[in-house]
């Protein structure tokens, strides 16, 4: 365990000019005191790592030192070949580049690891689009992807609400969600980040000069916040529901995950029968009817009354159908 951590520490320092004890502790998931002890152990083992004091200080390797501890284990090599999504790379116009990169990595591997691409592909495959829909590649996706990779601004025409608007964008990243491509971009001059569906672009022209990218931008974090904000924005109606223990377990699979999480976080104490009352955010009563029907007798709608009556009518019709 410690040996792997020491190797990782050397590789981190080799890849960067210097790192503080706090940065190393965060990367290695240990305390700063452990970082200090590890640095001393490396120095005693002959690895030329040293500490500099001051505001610009930190741990460094002697200039020119390169470790030979960069060989890949089998699991690491197989994981490397799982990192690509062939369909997505093809749609972005990067299939040839990815293929060439995989060939180069394969050629550099030790003979015992040369079959890592085949063994990984035999065991895992990512199918991003949702069921029951035929995904279409947006025609402008390769242009947008090239601008993202090259940090070039885009002058784009975008359809929104039936009207076409021109946007000056700094494209930061692309996200493939359930077969739909989204561009996360900063509006030039405004500083605000927005999300755009790539299939709604009617024109996109990259600029000649590169923009200065904010290196603090976190694409996965930004997308997670945007997705949760969007989910909450459409939950405009509230439904009060009583749930059995089985209903509680099944709720996250029947309704929107964000709505389920919020409802369960605010749930009351179980009653004498083990039923729990929650307030559930839903898009509409119509959507709530379809979602809560899936829970059957594990859920009882308390309010609103129209939804309760509708589910009661459904139950009566079912009882009539299955009456002996």
mmCIF file of C-alpha atoms in Angstrom:
data_model
loop_
_atom_site.group_PDB
_atom_site.id
_atom_site.type_symbol
_atom_site.label_atom_id
_atom_site.label_comp_id
_atom_site.label_asym_id
_atom_site.label_seq_id
_atom_site.Cartn_x
_atom_site.Cartn_y
_atom_site.Cartn_z
ATOM 1 C CA UNK A 1 0.000 0.000 0.000
ATOM 2 C CA UNK A 2 2.733 2.433 1.035
ATOM 3 C CA UNK A 3 4.951 1.394 -1.881
ATOM 4 C CA UNK A 4 2.179 2.246 -4.347
ATOM 5 C CA UNK A 5 1.688 5.604 -2.627
ATOM 6 C CA UNK A 6 5.408 6.411 -2.823
ATOM 7 C CA UNK A 7 5.444 5.578 -6.534
ATOM 8 C CA UNK A 8 2.429 7.805 -7.108
ATOM 9 C CA UNK A 9 4.121 10.632 -5.209
ATOM 10 C CA UNK A 10 7.211 10.402 -7.414
ATOM 11 C CA UNK A 11 5.099 10.384 -10.581
ATOM 12 C CA UNK A 12 3.092 13.405 -9.385
ATOM 13 C CA UNK A 13 6.267 15.375 -8.707
ATOM 14 C CA UNK A 14 7.735 14.273 -12.034
ATOM 15 C CA UNK A 15 4.687 15.606 -13.875
ATOM 16 C CA UNK A 16 4.663 18.984 -12.116
ATOM 17 C CA UNK A 17 7.414 21.431 -11.219
ATOM 18 C CA UNK A 18 6.423 21.554 -7.545
ATOM 19 C CA UNK A 19 3.583 20.585 -5.218
ATOM 20 C CA UNK A 20 2.782 21.750 -1.708
ATOM 21 C CA UNK A 21 2.278 19.301 1.135
ATOM 22 C CA UNK A 22 -1.440 20.135 1.090
ATOM 23 C CA UNK A 23 -1.710 19.378 -2.638
ATOM 24 C CA UNK A 24 0.117 16.078 -2.265
ATOM 25 C CA UNK A 25 -1.998 15.134 0.744
ATOM 26 C CA UNK A 26 -5.151 15.786 -1.274
ATOM 27 C CA UNK A 27 -3.948 13.750 -4.259
ATOM 28 C CA UNK A 28 -2.670 10.852 -2.132
ATOM 29 C CA UNK A 29 -5.589 10.986 0.338
ATOM 30 C CA UNK A 30 -3.316 11.116 3.384
ATOM 31 C CA UNK A 31 -2.346 13.706 5.991
ATOM 32 C CA UNK A 32 0.357 16.330 5.439
ATOM 33 C CA UNK A 33 2.387 14.644 8.174
ATOM 34 C CA UNK A 34 2.314 11.407 6.146
ATOM 35 C CA UNK A 35 3.487 13.363 3.081
ATOM 36 C CA UNK A 36 6.456 14.633 5.086
ATOM 37 C CA UNK A 37 7.363 11.113 6.215
ATOM 38 C CA UNK A 38 6.977 9.737 2.679
ATOM 39 C CA UNK A 39 9.213 12.467 1.237
ATOM 40 C CA UNK A 40 11.884 11.622 3.810
ATOM 41 C CA UNK A 41 11.595 7.913 2.980
ATOM 42 C CA UNK A 42 12.025 8.631 -0.739
ATOM 43 C CA UNK A 43 15.075 10.797 -0.071
ATOM 44 C CA UNK A 44 16.657 8.061 2.071
ATOM 45 C CA UNK A 45 15.976 5.570 -0.759
ATOM 46 C CA UNK A 46 17.934 7.694 -3.230
ATOM 47 C CA UNK A 47 15.089 9.580 -4.928
ATOM 48 C CA UNK A 48 16.225 13.246 -5.089
ATOM 49 C CA UNK A 49 13.112 14.873 -3.619
ATOM 50 C CA UNK A 50 13.567 18.018 -1.543
ATOM 51 C CA UNK A 51 11.421 20.665 0.129
ATOM 52 C CA UNK A 52 11.576 24.419 -0.442
ATOM 53 C CA UNK A 53 10.193 26.823 2.134
ATOM 54 C CA UNK A 54 8.315 30.048 1.457
ATOM 55 C CA UNK A 55 5.169 31.105 -0.384
ATOM 56 C CA UNK A 56 6.347 29.568 -3.668
ATOM 57 C CA UNK A 57 7.817 26.531 -1.957
ATOM 58 C CA UNK A 58 6.831 22.918 -1.916
ATOM 59 C CA UNK A 59 8.232 19.522 -2.738
ATOM 60 C CA UNK A 60 10.310 19.124 -5.890
ATOM 61 C CA UNK A 61 12.492 16.636 -7.707
ATOM 62 C CA UNK A 62 16.023 17.600 -8.713
ATOM 63 C CA UNK A 63 15.925 19.000 -12.255
ATOM 64 C CA UNK A 64 16.478 16.317 -14.865
ATOM 65 C CA UNK A 65 15.524 13.385 -12.650
ATOM 66 C CA UNK A 66 13.228 10.897 -14.381
ATOM 67 C CA UNK A 67 11.875 7.756 -12.755
ATOM 68 C CA UNK A 68 11.666 4.439 -14.581
ATOM 69 C CA UNK A 69 8.625 3.408 -12.530
ATOM 70 C CA UNK A 70 6.186 4.161 -15.348
ATOM 71 C CA UNK A 71 5.417 0.629 -16.503
ATOM 72 C CA UNK A 72 1.738 -0.315 -16.663
ATOM 73 C CA UNK A 73 0.245 -3.212 -14.762
ATOM 74 C CA UNK A 74 -2.304 -5.380 -16.607
ATOM 75 C CA UNK A 75 -5.276 -3.806 -14.825
ATOM 76 C CA UNK A 76 -3.988 -0.313 -15.598
ATOM 77 C CA UNK A 77 -3.447 -1.142 -19.274
ATOM 78 C CA UNK A 78 -6.942 -2.617 -19.613
ATOM 79 C CA UNK A 79 -8.483 0.401 -17.864
ATOM 80 C CA UNK A 80 -6.673 2.691 -20.308
ATOM 81 C CA UNK A 81 -8.387 1.041 -23.269
ATOM 82 C CA UNK A 82 -11.773 1.394 -21.581
ATOM 83 C CA UNK A 83 -11.437 5.178 -21.403
ATOM 84 C CA UNK A 84 -12.555 5.774 -24.975
ATOM 85 C CA UNK A 85 -16.149 5.723 -26.214
ATOM 86 C CA UNK A 86 -15.899 4.603 -29.872
ATOM 87 C CA UNK A 87 -19.290 5.962 -30.959
ATOM 88 C CA UNK A 88 -18.714 9.349 -29.360
ATOM 89 C CA UNK A 89 -15.206 9.638 -30.825
ATOM 90 C CA UNK A 90 -16.569 8.795 -34.270
ATOM 91 C CA UNK A 91 -19.322 11.428 -34.019
ATOM 92 C CA UNK A 92 -16.808 14.108 -32.982
ATOM 93 C CA UNK A 93 -14.547 13.259 -35.917
ATOM 94 C CA UNK A 94 -11.784 11.907 -33.655
ATOM 95 C CA UNK A 95 -11.924 8.233 -34.613
ATOM 96 C CA UNK A 96 -8.675 8.280 -36.632
ATOM 97 C CA UNK A 97 -6.748 10.135 -33.926
ATOM 98 C CA UNK A 98 -8.010 7.754 -31.235
ATOM 99 C CA UNK A 99 -7.144 4.729 -33.336
ATOM 100 C CA UNK A 100 -3.610 6.003 -33.934
ATOM 101 C CA UNK A 101 -3.168 6.719 -30.210
ATOM 102 C CA UNK A 102 -4.310 3.216 -29.263
ATOM 103 C CA UNK A 103 -1.865 1.685 -31.766
ATOM 104 C CA UNK A 104 1.011 3.731 -30.341
ATOM 105 C CA UNK A 105 0.152 2.770 -26.762
ATOM 106 C CA UNK A 106 -0.205 -0.885 -27.778
ATOM 107 C CA UNK A 107 3.206 -0.803 -29.449
ATOM 108 C CA UNK A 108 4.784 0.687 -26.326
ATOM 109 C CA UNK A 109 3.361 -1.955 -23.970
ATOM 110 C CA UNK A 110 5.384 -4.923 -22.793
ATOM 111 C CA UNK A 111 4.681 -8.128 -24.782
ATOM 112 C CA UNK A 112 2.779 -9.628 -21.850
ATOM 113 C CA UNK A 113 0.299 -6.722 -21.988
ATOM 114 C CA UNK A 114 -0.213 -6.484 -25.753
ATOM 115 C CA UNK A 115 -3.580 -8.219 -25.527
ATOM 116 C CA UNK A 116 -4.997 -5.595 -23.092
ATOM 117 C CA UNK A 117 -7.080 -3.826 -25.822
ATOM 118 C CA UNK A 118 -8.718 -7.118 -26.831
ATOM 119 C CA UNK A 119 -9.419 -8.333 -23.288
ATOM 120 C CA UNK A 120 -10.951 -4.983 -22.291
ATOM 121 C CA UNK A 121 -13.150 -4.784 -25.401
ATOM 122 C CA UNK A 122 -14.384 -8.338 -24.840
ATOM 123 C CA UNK A 123 -15.610 -7.512 -21.356
ATOM 124 C CA UNK A 124 -17.002 -3.946 -21.451
ATOM 125 C CA UNK A 125 -18.979 -1.835 -23.902
ATOM 126 C CA UNK A 126 -20.675 1.518 -23.325
ATOM 127 C CA UNK A 127 -23.967 2.101 -25.156
ATOM 128 C CA UNK A 128 -24.776 5.732 -24.344
ATOM 129 C CA UNK A 129 -28.151 6.371 -26.060
ATOM 130 C CA UNK A 130 -31.390 5.586 -24.250
ATOM 131 C CA UNK A 131 -33.744 2.789 -25.320
ATOM 132 C CA UNK A 132 -36.484 3.289 -27.922
ATOM 133 C CA UNK A 133 -34.832 6.156 -29.754
ATOM 134 C CA UNK A 134 -32.567 6.331 -32.767
ATOM 135 C CA UNK A 135 -29.844 8.880 -32.000
ATOM 136 C CA UNK A 136 -28.804 11.284 -34.739
ATOM 137 C CA UNK A 137 -25.394 12.888 -34.911
ATOM 138 C CA UNK A 138 -25.714 16.696 -35.030
ATOM 139 C CA UNK A 139 -24.154 17.818 -38.342
ATOM 140 C CA UNK A 140 -22.157 20.589 -36.643
ATOM 141 C CA UNK A 141 -20.741 18.363 -33.885
ATOM 142 C CA UNK A 142 -17.292 17.884 -35.520
ATOM 143 C CA UNK A 143 -16.933 21.670 -35.941
ATOM 144 C CA UNK A 144 -17.935 22.289 -32.321
ATOM 145 C CA UNK A 145 -15.668 19.485 -31.062
ATOM 146 C CA UNK A 146 -12.689 20.914 -32.945
ATOM 147 C CA UNK A 147 -13.305 24.318 -31.378
ATOM 148 C CA UNK A 148 -13.475 22.706 -27.926
ATOM 149 C CA UNK A 149 -10.187 20.867 -28.413
ATOM 150 C CA UNK A 150 -8.466 23.941 -29.857
ATOM 151 C CA UNK A 151 -9.844 26.542 -27.394
ATOM 152 C CA UNK A 152 -11.240 28.618 -30.255
ATOM 153 C CA UNK A 153 -14.282 30.872 -29.831
ATOM 154 C CA UNK A 154 -17.453 30.094 -31.766
ATOM 155 C CA UNK A 155 -19.857 32.414 -33.511
ATOM 156 C CA UNK A 156 -22.979 30.269 -33.426
ATOM 157 C CA UNK A 157 -26.603 30.509 -34.508
ATOM 158 C CA UNK A 158 -28.874 28.768 -32.026
ATOM 159 C CA UNK A 159 -32.569 27.882 -32.184
ATOM 160 C CA UNK A 160 -34.431 28.660 -28.970
ATOM 161 C CA UNK A 161 -38.177 28.882 -28.539
ATOM 162 C CA UNK A 162 -38.775 28.986 -32.298
ATOM 163 C CA UNK A 163 -36.433 31.943 -32.842
ATOM 164 C CA UNK A 164 -32.809 32.008 -33.954
ATOM 165 C CA UNK A 165 -30.212 33.898 -31.918
ATOM 166 C CA UNK A 166 -26.533 34.610 -32.540
ATOM 167 C CA UNK A 167 -24.160 33.753 -29.696
ATOM 168 C CA UNK A 168 -20.459 34.502 -29.242
ATOM 169 C CA UNK A 169 -19.254 31.516 -27.222
ATOM 170 C CA UNK A 170 -16.103 30.209 -25.621
ATOM 171 C CA UNK A 171 -16.615 26.411 -25.859
ATOM 172 C CA UNK A 172 -15.290 24.609 -22.789
ATOM 173 C CA UNK A 173 -16.587 21.052 -23.038
ATOM 174 C CA UNK A 174 -18.959 18.546 -24.604
ATOM 175 C CA UNK A 175 -21.277 16.197 -22.719
ATOM 176 C CA UNK A 176 -23.070 13.170 -24.182
ATOM 177 C CA UNK A 177 -26.233 12.536 -22.152
ATOM 178 C CA UNK A 178 -28.578 9.678 -23.172
ATOM 179 C CA UNK A 179 -27.614 10.056 -26.836
ATOM 180 C CA UNK A 180 -27.905 13.875 -26.884
ATOM 181 C CA UNK A 181 -24.842 16.126 -27.213
ATOM 182 C CA UNK A 182 -24.575 19.306 -25.115
ATOM 183 C CA UNK A 183 -22.009 22.099 -25.289
ATOM 184 C CA UNK A 184 -20.924 23.774 -22.049
ATOM 185 C CA UNK A 185 -19.681 27.229 -22.997
ATOM 186 C CA UNK A 186 -18.995 30.661 -21.539
ATOM 187 C CA UNK A 187 -20.817 33.559 -23.164
ATOM 188 C CA UNK A 188 -18.087 35.882 -24.436
ATOM 189 C CA UNK A 189 -17.946 39.123 -22.477
ATOM 190 C CA UNK A 190 -20.550 38.035 -19.946
ATOM 191 C CA UNK A 191 -18.503 35.543 -17.949
ATOM 192 C CA UNK A 192 -21.517 33.256 -17.456
ATOM 193 C CA UNK A 193 -21.442 29.581 -18.380
ATOM 194 C CA UNK A 194 -24.424 28.121 -20.257
ATOM 195 C CA UNK A 195 -25.447 24.762 -21.709
ATOM 196 C CA UNK A 196 -26.570 24.380 -25.349
ATOM 197 C CA UNK A 197 -27.942 21.395 -27.249
ATOM 198 C CA UNK A 198 -25.621 20.874 -30.195
ATOM 199 C CA UNK A 199 -28.463 19.700 -32.456
ATOM 200 C CA UNK A 200 -30.042 23.172 -32.135
ATOM 201 C CA UNK A 201 -27.069 24.929 -33.701
ATOM 202 C CA UNK A 202 -27.843 25.979 -37.267
ATOM 203 C CA UNK A 203 -24.387 27.436 -37.881
ATOM 204 C CA UNK A 204 -21.061 27.478 -36.026
ATOM 205 C CA UNK A 205 -17.879 29.248 -37.132
ATOM 206 C CA UNK A 206 -14.633 29.000 -35.131
ATOM 207 C CA UNK A 207 -12.558 32.119 -34.597
ATOM 208 C CA UNK A 208 -8.929 32.465 -35.647
ATOM 209 C CA UNK A 209 -7.542 33.329 -32.210
ATOM 210 C CA UNK A 210 -7.625 31.122 -29.128
ATOM 211 C CA UNK A 211 -9.418 32.311 -25.996
ATOM 212 C CA UNK A 212 -7.848 32.211 -22.528
ATOM 213 C CA UNK A 213 -9.318 29.183 -20.838
ATOM 214 C CA UNK A 214 -10.203 29.272 -17.141
ATOM 215 C CA UNK A 215 -8.159 26.344 -15.849
ATOM 216 C CA UNK A 216 -10.322 26.183 -12.715
ATOM 217 C CA UNK A 217 -13.381 25.174 -14.766
ATOM 218 C CA UNK A 218 -14.593 21.711 -13.708
ATOM 219 C CA UNK A 219 -16.704 20.162 -16.480
ATOM 220 C CA UNK A 220 -18.108 17.178 -14.496
ATOM 221 C CA UNK A 221 -18.943 19.427 -11.543
ATOM 222 C CA UNK A 222 -20.574 22.073 -13.754
ATOM 223 C CA UNK A 223 -22.663 19.468 -15.562
ATOM 224 C CA UNK A 224 -23.792 17.856 -12.301
ATOM 225 C CA UNK A 225 -24.955 21.238 -10.944
ATOM 226 C CA UNK A 226 -26.715 22.133 -14.199
ATOM 227 C CA UNK A 227 -28.468 18.770 -14.391
ATOM 228 C CA UNK A 228 -29.732 19.028 -10.819
ATOM 229 C CA UNK A 229 -30.851 22.641 -11.334
ATOM 230 C CA UNK A 230 -32.771 21.644 -14.466
ATOM 231 C CA UNK A 231 -34.402 18.690 -12.715
ATOM 232 C CA UNK A 232 -35.598 20.932 -9.874
ATOM 233 C CA UNK A 233 -36.834 23.625 -12.265
ATOM 234 C CA UNK A 234 -39.460 21.299 -13.770
ATOM 235 C CA UNK A 235 -40.724 19.954 -10.425
ATOM 236 C CA UNK A 236 -43.437 22.598 -10.114
ATOM 237 C CA UNK A 237 -46.150 20.538 -8.376
ATOM 238 C CA UNK A 238 -46.148 18.859 -4.958
ATOM 239 C CA UNK A 239 -47.824 15.581 -4.036
ATOM 240 C CA UNK A 240 -48.144 14.218 -0.495
ATOM 241 C CA UNK A 241 -47.711 10.442 -0.472
ATOM 242 C CA UNK A 242 -47.721 7.714 2.175
ATOM 243 C CA UNK A 243 -45.279 4.900 1.451
ATOM 244 C CA UNK A 244 -44.743 1.425 2.801
ATOM 245 C CA UNK A 245 -41.147 0.333 3.531
ATOM 246 C CA UNK A 246 -41.148 -1.342 0.089
ATOM 247 C CA UNK A 247 -42.473 1.884 -1.459
ATOM 248 C CA UNK A 248 -39.655 3.845 0.155
ATOM 249 C CA UNK A 249 -37.090 1.513 -1.402
ATOM 250 C CA UNK A 250 -38.720 1.656 -4.839
ATOM 251 C CA UNK A 251 -39.379 5.422 -4.926
ATOM 252 C CA UNK A 252 -35.988 6.402 -6.480
ATOM 253 C CA UNK A 253 -36.669 4.001 -9.373
ATOM 254 C CA UNK A 254 -40.211 5.279 -10.034
ATOM 255 C CA UNK A 255 -39.733 9.064 -9.949
ATOM 256 C CA UNK A 256 -37.030 11.601 -10.779
ATOM 257 C CA UNK A 257 -33.919 10.810 -8.649
ATOM 258 C CA UNK A 258 -33.580 14.439 -7.506
ATOM 259 C CA UNK A 259 -37.260 14.515 -6.459
ATOM 260 C CA UNK A 260 -36.891 11.198 -4.639
ATOM 261 C CA UNK A 261 -33.763 12.352 -2.820
ATOM 262 C CA UNK A 262 -35.417 15.578 -1.649
ATOM 263 C CA UNK A 263 -38.595 13.752 -0.620
ATOM 264 C CA UNK A 264 -36.743 11.117 1.407
ATOM 265 C CA UNK A 265 -34.540 13.750 3.058
ATOM 266 C CA UNK A 266 -37.666 15.525 4.377
ATOM 267 C CA UNK A 267 -39.611 12.376 5.273
ATOM 268 C CA UNK A 268 -41.366 12.101 8.614
ATOM 269 C CA UNK A 269 -41.105 9.271 11.139
ATOM 270 C CA UNK A 270 -42.777 5.919 10.308
ATOM 271 C CA UNK A 271 -46.237 5.369 11.789
ATOM 272 C CA UNK A 272 -47.302 2.287 13.739
ATOM 273 C CA UNK A 273 -47.615 0.275 10.501
ATOM 274 C CA UNK A 274 -44.249 1.426 9.171
ATOM 275 C CA UNK A 275 -45.729 3.822 6.586
ATOM 276 C CA UNK A 276 -43.852 7.100 5.963
ATOM 277 C CA UNK A 277 -45.366 10.345 4.646
ATOM 278 C CA UNK A 278 -43.316 12.362 2.130
ATOM 279 C CA UNK A 279 -43.845 15.493 0.054
ATOM 280 C CA UNK A 280 -42.807 14.729 -3.513
ATOM 281 C CA UNK A 281 -41.980 17.274 -6.211
ATOM 282 C CA UNK A 282 -43.394 16.310 -9.623
ATOM 283 C CA UNK A 283 -43.580 17.852 -13.066
ATOM 284 C CA UNK A 284 -47.399 17.697 -13.146
ATOM 285 C CA UNK A 285 -50.277 15.666 -11.765
ATOM 286 C CA UNK A 286 -50.376 13.769 -15.059
ATOM 287 C CA UNK A 287 -46.727 12.734 -14.690
ATOM 288 C CA UNK A 288 -47.281 11.930 -11.006
ATOM 289 C CA UNK A 289 -50.170 9.637 -11.952
ATOM 290 C CA UNK A 290 -47.967 7.623 -14.324
ATOM 291 C CA UNK A 291 -45.039 7.467 -11.910
ATOM 292 C CA UNK A 292 -46.957 6.561 -8.749
ATOM 293 C CA UNK A 293 -49.040 3.957 -10.560
ATOM 294 C CA UNK A 294 -45.816 1.953 -10.840
ATOM 295 C CA UNK A 295 -45.685 1.712 -7.029
ATOM 296 C CA UNK A 296 -49.118 0.063 -6.866
ATOM 297 C CA UNK A 297 -50.327 -0.660 -3.310
ATOM 298 C CA UNK A 298 -46.984 0.471 -1.835
ATOM 299 C CA UNK A 299 -48.056 4.136 -2.159
ATOM 300 C CA UNK A 300 -51.143 6.097 -1.136
ATOM 301 C CA UNK A 301 -51.661 9.644 -2.412
ATOM 302 C CA UNK A 302 -52.946 11.916 0.363
ATOM 303 C CA UNK A 303 -53.177 15.069 -1.749
ATOM 304 C CA UNK A 304 -54.062 16.653 -4.118
ATOM 305 C CA UNK A 305 -57.570 15.235 -4.045
ATOM 306 C CA UNK A 306 -58.058 14.984 -7.856
ATOM 307 C CA UNK A 307 -54.990 12.754 -8.153
ATOM 308 C CA UNK A 308 -56.128 10.648 -5.194
ATOM 309 C CA UNK A 309 -59.572 10.138 -6.803
ATOM 310 C CA UNK A 310 -58.004 9.215 -10.141
ATOM 311 C CA UNK A 311 -55.801 6.545 -8.565
ATOM 312 C CA UNK A 312 -58.785 5.256 -6.563
ATOM 313 C CA UNK A 313 -60.730 4.898 -9.812
ATOM 314 C CA UNK A 314 -57.803 3.003 -11.342
ATOM 315 C CA UNK A 315 -57.731 0.684 -8.331
ATOM 316 C CA UNK A 316 -61.478 0.044 -8.592
ATOM 317 C CA UNK A 317 -61.188 -0.809 -12.284
ATOM 318 C CA UNK A 318 -58.300 -3.186 -11.564
ATOM 319 C CA UNK A 319 -60.250 -4.855 -8.789
ATOM 320 C CA UNK A 320 -63.207 -5.347 -11.171
ATOM 321 C CA UNK A 321 -60.949 -6.846 -13.826
ATOM 322 C CA UNK A 322 -59.409 -9.363 -11.446
ATOM 323 C CA UNK A 323 -62.516 -10.173 -9.394
ATOM 324 C CA UNK A 324 -63.123 -13.998 -9.397
#
